[in-house]
PDB file of C-alpha atoms and ligand atoms in Angstrom:
ATOM      1  CA  MET A 228      -4.256  30.356  54.981  1.00  0.00           C
ATOM      2  CA  ASN A 229      -6.071  27.328  53.615  1.00  0.00           C
ATOM      3  CA  VAL A 230      -6.114  25.231  50.448  1.00  0.00           C
ATOM      4  CA  ARG A 231      -9.043  27.259  49.050  1.00  0.00           C
ATOM      5  CA  SER A 232      -6.999  30.466  49.077  1.00  0.00           C
ATOM      6  CA  MET A 233      -4.042  28.673  47.475  1.00  0.00           C
ATOM      7  CA  LEU A 234      -6.333  27.472  44.655  1.00  0.00           C
ATOM      8  CA  ASP A 235      -7.817  30.970  44.289  1.00  0.00           C
ATOM      9  CA  GLN A 236      -4.301  32.230  43.621  1.00  0.00           C
ATOM     10  CA  LYS A 237      -3.010  29.491  41.338  1.00  0.00           C
ATOM     11  CA  GLY A 238      -6.224  28.258  39.712  1.00  0.00           C
ATOM     12  CA  ALA A 239      -7.934  24.887  39.814  1.00  0.00           C
ATOM     13  CA  ASP A 240      -6.425  23.410  36.653  1.00  0.00           C
ATOM     14  CA  VAL A 241      -4.998  19.917  37.109  1.00  0.00           C
ATOM     15  CA  ALA A 242      -2.707  18.185  34.618  1.00  0.00           C
ATOM     16  CA  THR A 243      -4.022  14.670  34.156  1.00  0.00           C
ATOM     17  CA  ILE A 244      -3.425  11.527  32.127  1.00  0.00           C
ATOM     18  CA  GLY A 245      -5.524   8.414  31.536  1.00  0.00           C
ATOM     19  CA  VAL A 246      -4.719   5.027  33.090  1.00  0.00           C
ATOM     20  CA  GLY A 247      -3.982   3.546  29.649  1.00  0.00           C
ATOM     21  CA  GLY A 248      -1.506   6.241  28.591  1.00  0.00           C
ATOM     22  CA  SER A 249       2.109   5.179  28.109  1.00  0.00           C
ATOM     23  CA  LEU A 250       4.953   6.242  30.369  1.00  0.00           C
ATOM     24  CA  SER A 251       6.510   7.866  27.345  1.00  0.00           C
ATOM     25  CA  ASP A 252       3.358  10.035  26.888  1.00  0.00           C
ATOM     26  CA  ALA A 253       3.478  10.880  30.585  1.00  0.00           C
ATOM     27  CA  ALA A 254       7.164  11.872  30.457  1.00  0.00           C
ATOM     28  CA  ALA A 255       6.494  14.119  27.443  1.00  0.00           C
ATOM     29  CA  ARG A 256       3.552  15.729  29.232  1.00  0.00           C
ATOM     30  CA  LEU A 257       5.598  16.367  32.383  1.00  0.00           C
ATOM     31  CA  ARG A 258       8.314  17.929  30.223  1.00  0.00           C
ATOM     32  CA  ASP A 259       5.917  20.065  28.140  1.00  0.00           C
ATOM     33  CA  LEU A 260       4.074  21.403  31.191  1.00  0.00           C
ATOM     34  CA  GLY A 261       7.204  21.791  33.309  1.00  0.00           C
ATOM     35  CA  ILE A 262       5.617  19.977  36.258  1.00  0.00           C
ATOM     36  CA  GLY A 263       6.496  17.021  38.483  1.00  0.00           C
ATOM     37  CA  ALA A 264       3.314  14.942  38.654  1.00  0.00           C
ATOM     38  CA  LEU A 265       0.134  14.022  36.817  1.00  0.00           C
ATOM     39  CA  VAL A 266      -3.117  12.953  38.411  1.00  0.00           C
ATOM     40  CA  VAL A 267      -4.317   9.758  36.763  1.00  0.00           C
ATOM     41  CA  THR A 268      -8.013   9.843  35.879  1.00  0.00           C
ATOM     42  CA  ASP A 269     -10.116   8.656  33.001  1.00  0.00           C
ATOM     43  CA  ASP A 270     -13.094  10.949  33.534  1.00  0.00           C
ATOM     44  CA  GLY A 271     -11.389  14.023  35.032  1.00  0.00           C
ATOM     45  CA  ASP A 272     -13.320  13.582  38.273  1.00  0.00           C
ATOM     46  CA  SER A 273     -12.439  10.330  40.019  1.00  0.00           C
ATOM     47  CA  ILE A 274      -8.780   9.795  40.901  1.00  0.00           C
ATOM     48  CA  ALA A 275      -7.323   6.430  39.830  1.00  0.00           C
ATOM     49  CA  GLY A 276      -3.783   7.289  40.958  1.00  0.00           C
ATOM     50  CA  ILE A 277      -0.898   9.736  40.757  1.00  0.00           C
ATOM     51  CA  LEU A 278       2.246   9.512  38.673  1.00  0.00           C
ATOM     52  CA  SER A 279       5.257  11.623  39.535  1.00  0.00           C
ATOM     53  CA  GLU A 280       8.612  12.016  37.814  1.00  0.00           C
ATOM     54  CA  ARG A 281       9.996   9.808  40.573  1.00  0.00           C
ATOM     55  CA  ASP A 282       7.791   6.917  39.376  1.00  0.00           C
ATOM     56  CA  VAL A 283       9.126   7.353  35.829  1.00  0.00           C
ATOM     57  CA  VAL A 284      12.742   7.278  37.057  1.00  0.00           C
ATOM     58  CA  ARG A 285      12.000   4.228  39.218  1.00  0.00           C
ATOM     59  CA  ALA A 286      10.402   2.339  36.282  1.00  0.00           C
ATOM     60  CA  VAL A 287      13.296   3.135  33.932  1.00  0.00           C
ATOM     61  CA  ALA A 288      15.827   2.060  36.589  1.00  0.00           C
ATOM     62  CA  SER A 289      13.963  -1.240  37.064  1.00  0.00           C
ATOM     63  CA  HIS A 290      13.035  -2.067  33.465  1.00  0.00           C
ATOM     64  CA  GLY A 291      15.351  -0.035  31.241  1.00  0.00           C
ATOM     65  CA  ALA A 292      14.128   1.838  28.176  1.00  0.00           C
ATOM     66  CA  SER A 293      11.245  -0.643  27.706  1.00  0.00           C
ATOM     67  CA  ALA A 294       9.626   0.960  30.771  1.00  0.00           C
ATOM     68  CA  LEU A 295       8.564   3.853  28.541  1.00  0.00           C
ATOM     69  CA  GLY A 296       6.125   1.516  26.759  1.00  0.00           C
ATOM     70  CA  ARG A 297       4.435   0.467  29.998  1.00  0.00           C
ATOM     71  CA  THR A 298       1.069   1.920  30.917  1.00  0.00           C
ATOM     72  CA  VAL A 299       0.645   4.681  33.452  1.00  0.00           C
ATOM     73  CA  GLY A 300      -1.740   2.370  35.320  1.00  0.00           C
ATOM     74  CA  SER A 301       1.006  -0.207  35.913  1.00  0.00           C
ATOM     75  CA  VAL A 302       3.409   2.320  37.432  1.00  0.00           C
ATOM     76  CA  MET A 303       1.248   4.894  39.255  1.00  0.00           C
ATOM     77  CA  THR A 304       0.643   5.086  43.008  1.00  0.00           C
ATOM     78  CA  THR A 305      -2.954   4.061  43.685  1.00  0.00           C
ATOM     79  CA  GLN A 306      -3.303   4.993  47.368  1.00  0.00           C
ATOM     80  CA  VAL A 307      -3.511   8.738  46.793  1.00  0.00           C
ATOM     81  CA  VAL A 308      -3.243  11.151  49.707  1.00  0.00           C
ATOM     82  CA  THR A 309      -5.683  14.025  49.155  1.00  0.00           C
ATOM     83  CA  CYS A 310      -6.810  17.177  50.917  1.00  0.00           C
ATOM     84  CA  VAL A 311      -9.935  19.355  50.913  1.00  0.00           C
ATOM     85  CA  ALA A 312     -10.364  23.093  50.339  1.00  0.00           C
ATOM     86  CA  ALA A 313     -10.830  23.812  54.045  1.00  0.00           C
ATOM     87  CA  ASP A 314      -7.503  22.211  55.070  1.00  0.00           C
ATOM     88  CA  THR A 315      -4.804  24.596  56.284  1.00  0.00           C
ATOM     89  CA  VAL A 316      -1.467  25.124  54.587  1.00  0.00           C
ATOM     90  CA  GLU A 317       0.192  23.723  57.706  1.00  0.00           C
ATOM     91  CA  HIS A 318      -1.864  20.527  57.485  1.00  0.00           C
ATOM     92  CA  VAL A 319      -0.825  19.979  53.852  1.00  0.00           C
ATOM     93  CA  MET A 320       2.813  20.733  54.751  1.00  0.00           C
ATOM     94  CA  THR A 321       2.668  18.076  57.445  1.00  0.00           C
ATOM     95  CA  LEU A 322       1.120  15.564  55.020  1.00  0.00           C
ATOM     96  CA  MET A 323       3.898  16.209  52.507  1.00  0.00           C
ATOM     97  CA  THR A 324       6.641  15.884  55.120  1.00  0.00           C
ATOM     98  CA  ASP A 325       5.242  12.779  56.821  1.00  0.00           C
ATOM     99  CA  ARG A 326       4.411  10.944  53.572  1.00  0.00           C
ATOM    100  CA  ARG A 327       7.425  12.243  51.607  1.00  0.00           C
ATOM    101  CA  ILE A 328       5.267  13.470  48.735  1.00  0.00           C
ATOM    102  CA  ARG A 329       5.400  16.753  46.871  1.00  0.00           C
ATOM    103  CA  HIS A 330       1.907  16.781  45.349  1.00  0.00           C
ATOM    104  CA  VAL A 331      -1.511  16.589  46.999  1.00  0.00           C
ATOM    105  CA  PRO A 332      -4.678  16.576  44.876  1.00  0.00           C
ATOM    106  CA  VAL A 333      -7.653  18.506  46.251  1.00  0.00           C
ATOM    107  CA  VAL A 334     -11.031  16.739  46.327  1.00  0.00           C
ATOM    108  CA  ASP A 335     -14.562  17.791  47.225  1.00  0.00           C
ATOM    109  CA  GLY A 336     -16.987  16.048  49.565  1.00  0.00           C
ATOM    110  CA  GLU A 337     -17.679  13.378  46.926  1.00  0.00           C
ATOM    111  CA  ASP A 338     -13.980  12.677  46.301  1.00  0.00           C
ATOM    112  CA  ARG A 339     -14.078  14.476  42.954  1.00  0.00           C
ATOM    113  CA  LEU A 340     -10.865  16.078  41.734  1.00  0.00           C
ATOM    114  CA  ARG A 341     -10.986  19.849  42.298  1.00  0.00           C
ATOM    115  CA  GLY A 342      -7.348  20.964  42.135  1.00  0.00           C
ATOM    116  CA  ILE A 343      -3.820  20.112  43.193  1.00  0.00           C
ATOM    117  CA  VAL A 344      -1.222  21.713  45.431  1.00  0.00           C
ATOM    118  CA  SER A 345       2.486  21.124  45.049  1.00  0.00           C
ATOM    119  CA  ILE A 346       5.257  21.651  47.568  1.00  0.00           C
ATOM    120  CA  GLY A 347       6.130  24.842  45.653  1.00  0.00           C
ATOM    121  CA  ASP A 348       2.603  26.227  46.210  1.00  0.00           C
ATOM    122  CA  VAL A 349       2.796  25.361  49.898  1.00  0.00           C
ATOM    123  CA  VAL A 350       6.192  27.015  50.376  1.00  0.00           C
ATOM    124  CA  LYS A 351       4.928  30.127  48.558  1.00  0.00           C
ATOM    125  CA  ALA A 352       1.788  30.312  50.733  1.00  0.00           C
ATOM    126  CA  ARG A 353       3.757  29.752  53.948  1.00  0.00           C
ATOM    127  CA  LEU A 354       6.233  32.506  53.018  1.00  0.00           C
ATOM    128  CA  GLN A 355       3.296  34.847  52.433  1.00  0.00           C
ATOM    129  CA  GLU A 356       1.850  33.949  55.833  1.00  0.00           C
ATOM    130  CA  LEU A 357       5.191  34.561  57.537  1.00  0.00           C
ATOM    131  CA  ARG A 358       5.587  37.901  55.745  1.00  0.00           C
ATOM    132  CA  PHE A 359       2.100  39.001  56.918  1.00  0.00           C
ATOM    133  CA  GLU A 360       2.837  37.894  60.484  1.00  0.00           C
ATOM    134  CA  ASN A 361       6.151  39.719  60.421  1.00  0.00           C
ATOM    135  CA  GLU A 362       4.536  42.922  59.128  1.00  0.00           C
ATOM    136  CA  ALA A 363       1.765  42.737  61.749  1.00  0.00           C
ATOM    137  CA  LEU A 364       4.271  42.226  64.587  1.00  0.00           C
ATOM    138  CA  THR A 365       6.523  45.031  63.379  1.00  0.00           C
ATOM    139  CA  GLU A 366       3.532  47.377  63.185  1.00  0.00           C
ATOM    140  CA  TYR A 367       2.422  46.341  66.670  1.00  0.00           C
ATOM    141  CA  LEU A 368       5.885  47.002  68.098  1.00  0.00           C
ATOM    142  CA  HIS A 369       6.048  50.428  66.468  1.00  0.00           C
ATOM    143  CA  GLN A 370       2.611  51.333  67.850  1.00  0.00           C
ATOM    144  CA  GLY A 371       3.893  50.680  71.354  1.00  0.00           C
ATOM    145  CA  ARG A 372       6.652  53.295  71.012  1.00  0.00           C
TER     146      ARG A 372
HETATM  147  P1  LIG B 478       6.509  13.245  44.464  1.00  0.00           P
HETATM  148  O1  LIG B 478       7.289  13.575  45.694  1.00  0.00           O
HETATM  149  O2  LIG B 478       5.189  13.918  44.405  1.00  0.00           O
HETATM  150  O3  LIG B 478       7.323  13.419  43.221  1.00  0.00           O
HETATM  151  O4  LIG B 478       6.147  11.688  44.547  1.00  0.00           O
HETATM  152  C1  LIG B 478       6.973  10.738  45.181  1.00  0.00           C
HETATM  153  C2  LIG B 478       6.262   9.399  45.215  1.00  0.00           C
HETATM  154  O5  LIG B 478       5.043   9.534  45.957  1.00  0.00           O
HETATM  155  C3  LIG B 478       5.823   8.848  43.854  1.00  0.00           C
HETATM  156  O6  LIG B 478       5.880   7.435  43.915  1.00  0.00           O
HETATM  157  C4  LIG B 478       4.390   9.312  43.700  1.00  0.00           C
HETATM  158  O7  LIG B 478       3.595   8.458  42.898  1.00  0.00           O
HETATM  159  C5  LIG B 478       3.905   9.276  45.128  1.00  0.00           C
HETATM  160  N1  LIG B 478       2.961  10.360  45.391  1.00  0.00           N
HETATM  161  C6  LIG B 478       3.047  11.654  45.006  1.00  0.00           C
HETATM  162  N2  LIG B 478       1.987  12.345  45.442  1.00  0.00           N
HETATM  163  C7  LIG B 478       1.209  11.475  46.118  1.00  0.00           C
HETATM  164  C8  LIG B 478      -0.029  11.568  46.818  1.00  0.00           C
HETATM  165  N3  LIG B 478      -0.694  12.706  46.917  1.00  0.00           N
HETATM  166  N4  LIG B 478      -0.520  10.441  47.376  1.00  0.00           N
HETATM  167  C9  LIG B 478       0.137   9.275  47.318  1.00  0.00           C
HETATM  168  N5  LIG B 478       1.304   9.118  46.675  1.00  0.00           N
HETATM  169  C10 LIG B 478       1.846  10.201  46.085  1.00  0.00           C
END
């Protein structure tokens, strides 16, 4: 299975926030949408960074409640790890494990934002793959009887 089929299943919607938004806005958005990260972009296409709940916790631990008034741009991660639609689920899993990240935005050939996959999407896709493999092997074994 690849990233394209994951996006076909879950949709290509990406929750985003602008660079100038406050951390308080970001926290409210994460809460309202029930998600763990926002892609930071001003035009919806080019990725300026990514902000996860971990960044919010880190900022509050370092700066106290005043952190919530800081801008998203001052707290986000700017070196964003991305993937493309043709990448396999296994490749994205490896990226997440090696880089210790739980969200990977999907970009097209021009680096434009086209979707996002979370660790939850990857686990779901991998379970599906394993279920298919298991069914195929069981069928094969029964045919041999
Ligand atoms: P997460 O595991 O996604 O909650 O994020 C953990 C840390 O990694 C946070 O500091 C995020 O800003 C950063 N992060 C999350 N996703 C990415 C990504 N795709 N590329 C680079 N950094 C990321």
